mmCIF file of C-alpha atoms and ligand atoms in Angstrom:
data_model
loop_
_atom_site.group_PDB
_atom_site.id
_atom_site.type_symbol
_atom_site.label_atom_id
_atom_site.label_comp_id
_atom_site.label_asym_id
_atom_site.label_seq_id
_atom_site.Cartn_x
_atom_site.Cartn_y
_atom_site.Cartn_z
ATOM 1 C CA MET A 155 191.460 133.202 79.497
ATOM 2 C CA ARG A 156 193.247 129.865 79.329
ATOM 3 C CA LEU A 157 196.141 129.189 76.925
ATOM 4 C CA GLN A 158 198.460 126.192 76.602
ATOM 5 C CA VAL A 159 201.438 124.724 74.797
ATOM 6 C CA ILE A 160 201.105 121.083 73.774
ATOM 7 C CA GLY A 161 203.713 118.577 72.656
ATOM 8 C CA ASP A 162 205.687 115.512 73.629
ATOM 9 C CA PRO A 163 208.097 116.295 75.189
ATOM 10 C CA VAL A 164 206.847 119.716 76.265
ATOM 11 C CA LEU A 165 207.715 120.225 79.924
ATOM 12 C CA HIS A 166 211.052 121.849 78.971
ATOM 13 C CA SER A 167 209.202 124.404 76.766
ATOM 14 C CA LYS A 168 210.030 128.073 77.310
ATOM 15 C CA SER A 169 206.544 129.129 76.103
ATOM 16 C CA PRO A 170 204.932 129.345 79.585
ATOM 17 C CA VAL A 171 207.705 131.719 80.727
ATOM 18 C CA LEU A 172 207.506 133.852 77.565
ATOM 19 C CA HIS A 173 203.704 134.079 77.474
ATOM 20 C CA GLY A 174 203.386 134.399 81.263
ATOM 21 C CA ALA A 175 205.675 137.450 81.187
ATOM 22 C CA MET A 176 203.809 139.080 78.296
ATOM 23 C CA LEU A 177 200.364 138.411 79.799
ATOM 24 C CA SER A 178 201.373 139.893 83.141
ATOM 25 C CA ALA A 179 202.959 142.923 81.384
ATOM 26 C CA LEU A 180 199.550 143.438 79.772
ATOM 27 C CA GLY A 181 197.837 143.067 83.157
ATOM 28 C CA LEU A 182 195.631 140.275 81.814
ATOM 29 C CA ASP A 183 194.106 137.643 84.042
ATOM 30 C CA ALA A 184 195.102 134.657 81.918
ATOM 31 C CA ALA A 185 196.753 131.298 82.543
ATOM 32 C CA TYR A 186 199.267 129.658 80.191
ATOM 33 C CA ASP A 187 200.489 126.153 80.974
ATOM 34 C CA ALA A 188 202.176 123.169 79.288
ATOM 35 C CA ARG A 189 200.296 119.931 78.596
ATOM 36 C CA VAL A 190 201.748 116.660 77.365
ATOM 37 C CA VAL A 191 199.798 115.472 74.301
ATOM 38 C CA ARG A 192 201.169 112.367 72.614
ATOM 39 C CA ARG A 193 201.132 111.633 68.871
ATOM 40 C CA GLY A 194 197.647 110.418 67.935
ATOM 41 C CA GLU A 195 195.931 112.212 70.848
ATOM 42 C CA LEU A 196 195.157 115.464 68.987
ATOM 43 C CA PRO A 197 191.425 114.806 68.301
ATOM 44 C CA ASP A 198 190.886 114.009 72.013
ATOM 45 C CA TYR A 199 192.864 117.104 73.004
ATOM 46 C CA LEU A 200 190.822 119.401 70.727
ATOM 47 C CA ARG A 201 187.602 118.098 72.338
ATOM 48 C CA TRP A 202 189.063 118.466 75.833
ATOM 49 C CA ALA A 203 190.372 121.975 75.127
ATOM 50 C CA ARG A 204 186.994 123.165 73.846
ATOM 51 C CA ASP A 205 185.232 121.707 76.929
ATOM 52 C CA HIS A 206 187.745 123.261 79.336
ATOM 53 C CA GLY A 207 187.731 126.816 78.032
ATOM 54 C CA VAL A 208 191.098 126.792 76.230
ATOM 55 C CA ALA A 209 191.068 129.866 73.954
ATOM 56 C CA GLY A 210 194.226 128.927 72.093
ATOM 57 C CA PHE A 211 197.393 126.847 72.194
ATOM 58 C CA ASN A 212 200.883 126.608 70.796
ATOM 59 C CA ALA A 213 202.001 123.310 69.305
ATOM 60 C CA THR A 214 205.466 121.841 69.247
ATOM 61 C CA MET A 215 206.760 118.454 68.095
ATOM 62 C CA PRO A 216 205.265 116.073 67.052
ATOM 63 C CA HIS A 217 202.060 118.007 66.245
ATOM 64 C CA LYS A 218 202.954 120.901 63.941
ATOM 65 C CA GLU A 219 202.079 118.995 60.756
ATOM 66 C CA ASP A 220 199.511 116.525 62.160
ATOM 67 C CA LEU A 221 197.224 119.392 63.238
ATOM 68 C CA LEU A 222 196.506 120.654 59.708
ATOM 69 C CA PRO A 223 193.720 118.220 58.707
ATOM 70 C CA LEU A 224 192.042 118.612 62.117
ATOM 71 C CA LEU A 225 191.553 122.395 62.040
ATOM 72 C CA ASP A 226 188.583 124.402 60.701
ATOM 73 C CA GLY A 227 190.733 127.106 59.119
ATOM 74 C CA ILE A 228 194.417 127.629 58.261
ATOM 75 C CA ASP A 229 196.238 130.894 57.631
ATOM 76 C CA PRO A 230 197.886 131.056 54.140
ATOM 77 C CA ALA A 231 201.459 131.208 55.531
ATOM 78 C CA ALA A 232 200.838 128.106 57.643
ATOM 79 C CA ARG A 233 199.200 126.349 54.690
ATOM 80 C CA LEU A 234 202.242 127.083 52.478
ATOM 81 C CA THR A 235 204.652 125.890 55.180
ATOM 82 C CA GLY A 236 202.547 122.812 55.883
ATOM 83 C CA ALA A 237 202.802 123.325 59.647
ATOM 84 C CA VAL A 238 201.115 125.294 62.418
ATOM 85 C CA ASN A 239 202.545 126.382 65.770
ATOM 86 C CA THR A 240 199.622 128.517 66.985
ATOM 87 C CA VAL A 241 195.934 127.564 67.128
ATOM 88 C CA CYS A 242 193.100 129.882 68.225
ATOM 89 C CA LEU A 243 189.435 129.234 68.902
ATOM 90 C CA ARG A 244 187.615 131.906 66.881
ATOM 91 C CA GLU A 245 183.800 131.911 67.083
ATOM 92 C CA GLY A 246 183.835 128.200 67.789
ATOM 93 C CA ALA A 247 186.292 127.318 64.983
ATOM 94 C CA TRP A 248 189.903 126.174 65.445
ATOM 95 C CA VAL A 249 192.154 128.343 63.246
ATOM 96 C CA GLY A 250 195.864 127.587 62.742
ATOM 97 C CA PHE A 251 198.796 129.965 62.177
ATOM 98 C CA ASN A 252 202.574 129.624 61.866
ATOM 99 C CA THR A 253 204.620 132.380 63.513
ATOM 100 C CA ASP A 254 208.058 130.726 63.177
ATOM 101 C CA GLY A 255 208.895 132.291 59.792
ATOM 102 C CA ALA A 256 207.621 135.772 60.654
ATOM 103 C CA GLY A 257 209.327 135.476 64.052
ATOM 104 C CA ALA A 258 212.646 134.719 62.356
ATOM 105 C CA LEU A 259 212.272 137.762 60.066
ATOM 106 C CA SER A 260 211.424 140.053 62.992
ATOM 107 C CA ALA A 261 214.430 138.751 64.937
ATOM 108 C CA LEU A 262 216.747 139.249 61.943
ATOM 109 C CA GLY A 263 215.483 142.803 61.514
ATOM 110 C CA GLU A 264 215.779 143.646 65.192
ATOM 111 C CA VAL A 265 219.200 142.154 65.911
ATOM 112 C CA LEU A 266 221.059 142.376 62.592
ATOM 113 C CA GLY A 267 219.051 145.067 60.803
ATOM 114 C CA PHE A 268 218.687 142.484 58.033
ATOM 115 C CA ASP A 269 216.240 143.291 55.228
ATOM 116 C CA PRO A 270 215.482 140.210 53.072
ATOM 117 C CA ALA A 271 214.487 142.266 49.995
ATOM 118 C CA GLY A 272 216.914 141.508 47.161
ATOM 119 C CA SER A 273 219.207 139.413 49.382
ATOM 120 C CA THR A 274 221.025 136.174 48.678
ATOM 121 C CA VAL A 275 220.666 133.590 51.448
ATOM 122 C CA THR A 276 222.247 130.192 52.008
ATOM 123 C CA LEU A 277 220.072 128.118 54.313
ATOM 124 C CA LEU A 278 221.125 124.806 55.864
ATOM 125 C CA GLY A 279 218.443 122.191 56.550
ATOM 126 C CA ALA A 280 215.026 121.283 55.153
ATOM 127 C CA GLY A 281 213.143 120.224 58.304
ATOM 128 C CA GLY A 282 210.220 121.990 59.968
ATOM 129 C CA ALA A 283 212.089 125.135 61.011
ATOM 130 C CA ALA A 284 213.898 125.393 57.665
ATOM 131 C CA LYS A 285 210.592 125.288 55.781
ATOM 132 C CA ALA A 286 209.119 128.157 57.796
ATOM 133 C CA VAL A 287 212.252 130.330 57.566
ATOM 134 C CA ALA A 288 213.047 129.657 53.886
ATOM 135 C CA LEU A 289 209.483 130.402 52.762
ATOM 136 C CA ALA A 290 209.263 133.535 54.930
ATOM 137 C CA LEU A 291 212.539 134.841 53.449
ATOM 138 C CA ALA A 292 211.376 134.149 49.897
ATOM 139 C CA GLN A 293 207.978 135.727 50.494
ATOM 140 C CA ALA A 294 209.658 138.783 52.039
ATOM 141 C CA GLY A 295 211.535 139.360 48.777
ATOM 142 C CA ALA A 296 214.852 137.498 49.110
ATOM 143 C CA GLU A 297 216.282 137.291 45.578
ATOM 144 C CA ARG A 298 217.510 133.727 46.004
ATOM 145 C CA VAL A 299 217.503 131.256 48.890
ATOM 146 C CA ARG A 300 219.736 128.220 48.382
ATOM 147 C CA VAL A 301 218.552 125.328 50.556
ATOM 148 C CA CYS A 302 221.315 122.805 51.367
ATOM 149 C CA ASN A 303 220.227 119.567 52.990
ATOM 150 C CA ARG A 304 221.823 116.222 53.806
ATOM 151 C CA THR A 305 218.772 114.446 52.375
ATOM 152 C CA LEU A 306 218.574 116.222 49.014
ATOM 153 C CA GLU A 307 214.996 115.077 48.258
ATOM 154 C CA ARG A 308 213.704 117.025 51.276
ATOM 155 C CA ALA A 309 215.366 120.196 49.932
ATOM 156 C CA VAL A 310 213.872 119.526 46.484
ATOM 157 C CA GLU A 311 210.412 119.074 48.009
ATOM 158 C CA LEU A 312 210.723 122.318 50.014
ATOM 159 C CA CYS A 313 212.031 124.327 47.050
ATOM 160 C CA ALA A 314 209.093 123.239 44.865
ATOM 161 C CA ARG A 315 206.937 125.523 47.052
ATOM 162 C CA HIS A 316 208.510 128.816 45.903
ATOM 163 C CA PRO A 317 210.312 129.838 42.681
ATOM 164 C CA ARG A 318 213.123 131.694 44.491
ATOM 165 C CA LEU A 319 214.178 128.615 46.493
ATOM 166 C CA THR A 320 216.894 126.388 44.984
ATOM 167 C CA PRO A 321 217.889 122.977 46.398
ATOM 168 C CA ALA A 322 221.511 121.915 46.904
ATOM 169 C CA PRO A 323 223.384 119.097 48.602
ATOM 170 C CA PHE A 324 225.017 119.471 52.009
ATOM 171 C CA ASP A 325 228.748 118.931 51.495
ATOM 172 C CA PRO A 326 231.811 121.115 52.216
ATOM 173 C CA ASP A 327 232.438 122.092 48.566
ATOM 174 C CA THR A 328 228.821 123.089 47.947
ATOM 175 C CA LEU A 329 228.608 125.025 51.209
ATOM 176 C CA GLU A 330 231.764 126.951 50.341
ATOM 177 C CA ARG A 331 230.544 127.681 46.799
ATOM 178 C CA LEU A 332 227.156 128.876 47.998
ATOM 179 C CA CYS A 333 228.579 131.028 50.788
ATOM 180 C CA ARG A 334 230.416 133.130 48.173
ATOM 181 C CA GLY A 335 228.389 136.326 47.782
ATOM 182 C CA ALA A 336 225.731 135.297 50.317
ATOM 183 C CA ASP A 337 224.389 138.105 52.507
ATOM 184 C CA LEU A 338 223.177 135.655 55.140
ATOM 185 C CA LEU A 339 223.895 132.082 56.208
ATOM 186 C CA VAL A 340 221.127 130.453 58.258
ATOM 187 C CA ASN A 341 221.599 127.192 60.127
ATOM 188 C CA CYS A 342 218.293 125.331 60.467
ATOM 189 C CA THR A 343 219.893 121.934 61.112
ATOM 190 C CA SER A 344 220.331 120.467 64.575
ATOM 191 C CA LEU A 345 224.141 120.358 64.164
ATOM 192 C CA GLY A 346 225.720 121.961 67.243
ATOM 193 C CA MET A 347 222.567 121.756 69.375
ATOM 194 C CA GLU A 348 222.933 120.592 72.987
ATOM 195 C CA GLY A 349 222.339 116.845 72.985
ATOM 196 C CA CYS A 350 222.955 116.462 69.238
ATOM 197 C CA PRO A 351 225.885 114.068 68.884
ATOM 198 C CA ARG A 352 226.960 115.508 65.498
ATOM 199 C CA GLN A 353 228.828 118.681 64.622
ATOM 200 C CA PHE A 354 229.794 120.391 61.340
ATOM 201 C CA GLU A 355 232.782 118.587 59.824
ATOM 202 C CA GLY A 356 234.567 121.926 59.421
ATOM 203 C CA PHE A 357 233.870 125.645 59.172
ATOM 204 C CA SER A 358 236.015 126.727 56.206
ATOM 205 C CA PHE A 359 232.831 127.594 54.287
ATOM 206 C CA LEU A 360 232.564 130.651 56.581
ATOM 207 C CA ASP A 361 235.736 132.053 54.940
ATOM 208 C CA ALA A 362 233.792 132.335 51.685
ATOM 209 C CA LEU A 363 231.176 134.716 53.133
ATOM 210 C CA PRO A 364 231.702 138.391 52.216
ATOM 211 C CA PRO A 365 232.727 140.764 55.064
ATOM 212 C CA HIS A 366 229.162 142.116 55.365
ATOM 213 C CA GLY A 367 227.771 138.561 55.537
ATOM 214 C CA ALA A 368 225.932 137.513 58.693
ATOM 215 C CA VAL A 369 225.301 134.136 60.336
ATOM 216 C CA PHE A 370 222.009 133.204 62.010
ATOM 217 C CA ASP A 371 221.913 129.943 63.952
ATOM 218 C CA LEU A 372 218.371 128.935 64.987
ATOM 219 C CA ILE A 373 219.821 127.009 67.922
ATOM 220 C CA TYR A 374 219.615 128.758 71.308
ATOM 221 C CA HIS A 375 220.918 125.980 73.548
ATOM 222 C CA PRO A 376 223.863 126.438 73.799
ATOM 223 C CA ALA A 377 223.631 130.212 73.462
ATOM 224 C CA GLU A 378 226.811 130.206 71.387
ATOM 225 C CA THR A 379 227.237 127.242 69.078
ATOM 226 C CA GLU A 380 230.599 126.441 67.553
ATOM 227 C CA LEU A 381 229.229 127.828 64.253
ATOM 228 C CA LEU A 382 228.531 131.215 65.884
ATOM 229 C CA ALA A 383 231.888 131.232 67.702
ATOM 230 C CA GLN A 384 233.697 130.491 64.420
ATOM 231 C CA ALA A 385 231.727 133.214 62.626
ATOM 232 C CA ARG A 386 232.543 135.831 65.290
ATOM 233 C CA ARG A 387 236.212 134.792 65.211
ATOM 234 C CA ARG A 388 236.153 135.709 61.514
ATOM 235 C CA GLY A 389 234.645 139.135 62.262
ATOM 236 C CA LEU A 390 231.204 138.192 60.923
ATOM 237 C CA ARG A 391 227.998 139.376 62.591
ATOM 238 C CA ALA A 392 226.220 136.472 64.248
ATOM 239 C CA MET A 393 223.019 135.780 66.198
ATOM 240 C CA ASN A 394 221.476 132.785 67.921
ATOM 241 C CA GLY A 395 217.872 131.510 67.965
ATOM 242 C CA LEU A 396 216.690 133.200 71.188
ATOM 243 C CA PRO A 397 215.327 136.357 69.519
ATOM 244 C CA MET A 398 213.365 134.172 67.081
ATOM 245 C CA LEU A 399 211.939 132.195 69.998
ATOM 246 C CA VAL A 400 210.840 135.456 71.623
ATOM 247 C CA TRP A 401 209.378 136.968 68.429
ATOM 248 C CA GLN A 402 207.394 133.894 67.422
ATOM 249 C CA ALA A 403 205.779 134.074 70.886
ATOM 250 C CA VAL A 404 204.968 137.790 70.510
ATOM 251 C CA LEU A 405 203.264 137.122 67.162
ATOM 252 C CA ALA A 406 201.428 134.091 68.605
ATOM 253 C CA LEU A 407 200.061 136.242 71.443
ATOM 254 C CA GLU A 408 198.705 138.744 68.898
ATOM 255 C CA HIS A 409 196.790 135.838 67.319
ATOM 256 C CA PHE A 410 195.517 134.605 70.701
ATOM 257 C CA LEU A 411 194.277 138.083 71.686
ATOM 258 C CA ASN A 412 193.237 138.895 68.091
ATOM 259 C CA ARG A 413 194.591 142.427 68.299
ATOM 260 C CA PRO A 414 197.866 144.237 67.608
ATOM 261 C CA LEU A 415 200.214 144.629 70.582
ATOM 262 C CA ASP A 416 203.182 146.874 71.323
ATOM 263 C CA ARG A 417 205.550 144.264 69.901
ATOM 264 C CA GLY A 418 208.734 145.898 71.203
ATOM 265 C CA ALA A 419 207.362 146.048 74.749
ATOM 266 C CA MET A 420 206.172 142.435 74.549
ATOM 267 C CA ALA A 421 209.531 141.203 73.224
ATOM 268 C CA ALA A 422 211.332 143.109 75.987
ATOM 269 C CA ALA A 423 209.103 141.585 78.699
ATOM 270 C CA ALA A 424 209.554 138.061 77.305
ATOM 271 C CA SER A 425 213.349 138.423 76.922
ATOM 272 C CA ALA A 426 213.719 139.802 80.432
ATOM 273 C CA ALA A 427 211.760 136.865 81.863
ATOM 274 C CA LEU A 428 214.022 134.376 80.065
ATOM 275 C CA GLU A 429 217.132 136.079 81.387
ATOM 276 C CA HIS A 430 215.682 136.351 84.886
ATOM 277 C CA LYS A 431 214.871 132.659 85.055
ATOM 278 C CA GLN A 432 218.452 131.903 83.979
ATOM 279 C CA LEU A 433 217.076 129.005 82.044
ATOM 280 C CA PHE A 434 220.299 128.231 80.345
HETATM 281 P P1 NAP B 136 213.934 118.726 62.050
HETATM 282 O O1 NAP B 136 212.630 118.939 61.376
HETATM 283 O O2 NAP B 136 214.213 117.428 62.732
HETATM 284 O O3 NAP B 136 215.103 118.986 60.951
HETATM 285 C C1 NAP B 136 216.452 118.741 61.282
HETATM 286 C C2 NAP B 136 217.343 119.187 60.124
HETATM 287 O O4 NAP B 136 218.705 118.973 60.506
HETATM 288 C C3 NAP B 136 217.107 118.399 58.835
HETATM 289 O O5 NAP B 136 217.302 119.250 57.723
HETATM 290 C C4 NAP B 136 218.227 117.349 58.925
HETATM 291 O O6 NAP B 136 218.631 116.858 57.652
HETATM 292 C C5 NAP B 136 219.352 118.175 59.518
HETATM 293 N N1 NAP B 136 220.364 117.326 60.146
HETATM 294 C C6 NAP B 136 220.229 116.571 61.248
HETATM 295 N N2 NAP B 136 221.388 115.915 61.502
HETATM 296 C C7 NAP B 136 222.253 116.259 60.514
HETATM 297 C C8 NAP B 136 223.605 115.913 60.206
HETATM 298 N N3 NAP B 136 224.301 115.064 60.991
HETATM 299 N N4 NAP B 136 224.197 116.469 59.124
HETATM 300 C C9 NAP B 136 223.502 117.332 58.332
HETATM 301 N N5 NAP B 136 222.221 117.699 58.561
HETATM 302 C C10 NAP B 136 221.604 117.178 59.643
HETATM 303 O O7 NAP B 136 214.171 119.851 63.176
HETATM 304 P P2 NAP B 136 213.580 121.337 63.235
HETATM 305 O O8 NAP B 136 212.345 121.342 64.052
HETATM 306 O O9 NAP B 136 213.548 121.878 61.861
HETATM 307 O O10 NAP B 136 214.701 122.073 64.119
HETATM 308 C C11 NAP B 136 215.994 122.312 63.577
HETATM 309 C C12 NAP B 136 216.797 123.198 64.554
HETATM 310 O O11 NAP B 136 216.165 124.481 64.677
HETATM 311 C C13 NAP B 136 216.877 122.627 65.969
HETATM 312 O O12 NAP B 136 218.173 122.845 66.458
HETATM 313 C C14 NAP B 136 215.875 123.452 66.759
HETATM 314 O O13 NAP B 136 216.231 123.590 68.110
HETATM 315 C C15 NAP B 136 215.966 124.802 66.045
HETATM 316 N N6 NAP B 136 214.716 125.590 66.152
HETATM 317 C C16 NAP B 136 214.789 126.823 66.714
HETATM 318 C C17 NAP B 136 213.646 127.613 66.795
HETATM 319 C C18 NAP B 136 213.719 128.986 67.401
HETATM 320 O O14 NAP B 136 212.678 129.583 67.706
HETATM 321 N N7 NAP B 136 214.903 129.530 67.581
HETATM 322 C C19 NAP B 136 212.417 127.144 66.304
HETATM 323 C C20 NAP B 136 212.388 125.853 65.723
HETATM 324 C C21 NAP B 136 213.558 125.092 65.658
HETATM 325 P P3 NAP B 136 217.891 115.553 56.982
HETATM 326 O O15 NAP B 136 216.660 116.109 56.302
HETATM 327 O O16 NAP B 136 218.882 115.005 56.053
HETATM 328 O O17 NAP B 136 217.549 114.625 58.127
#
């Protein structure tokens, strides 16, 4: 079996390590490698992949949205999100899935014991990752998800996709107001990411979270962003994006193999491989 991850850039991707570890834990004779595919090259890649025995692939930027019109079938969650990160060849048809949202929920459950049902969430950002996570939270029963974004129109467009999503601007007063009573704050912006020149202007909005409130930063490089450090300093529970990265890969592998796996064992194998490689 041959599997790939495609994107541009893609050579830094952790997917070969994650999937390689899970495939060898399963004792499967399968190869998973990274391939640079530039914007506009997707139709050529799909032809090439079919001719070269690729059974499935993960997609990262800039392809997650561009793939949709090129596939033969799209899973409802991916259709709602408007993006795919996992594509499988099923009986000759390319079928797309999105495991980012479900991966985030699994990670939140595993690390924080967080159950979205009935919860109030404040979510920062309205880009690709924010869409997947906000919609997954709403579909899993979150009572309200307030989506704060610098470009308000993008938040408005995202929130039109589900009645329990509400758009809001991204400014210190709004963040503080919306952190009051929130069970969870999720950062889906690139603020604080390695290589991102910008940082949050301040962190006083964290003081408005209730004591049981938790902070989930999708960023995993660095492992502890300033947002997470500030949250922990205030005694709040906090987690980074590594568990989500691991869980989206576990769920992608289930799609590739088209069968349920021992998810805990797969996540453990993938996490151990990341630690072992000391990638950070
Ligand atoms: P994206 O589509 O480019 O979205 C970036 C978001 O950040 C947008 O909402 C953007 O707001 C906001 N932003 C950027 N600079 C800002 C600033 N100076 N002030 C306020 N907001 C700002 O990126 P993405 O793919 O969604 O990724 C977002 C983050 O999630 C990245 O750090 C990425 O590494 C992480 N991520 C993690 C995982 C995981 O598995 N853990 C998976 C996917 C992504 P505007 O709309 O106003 O531009």
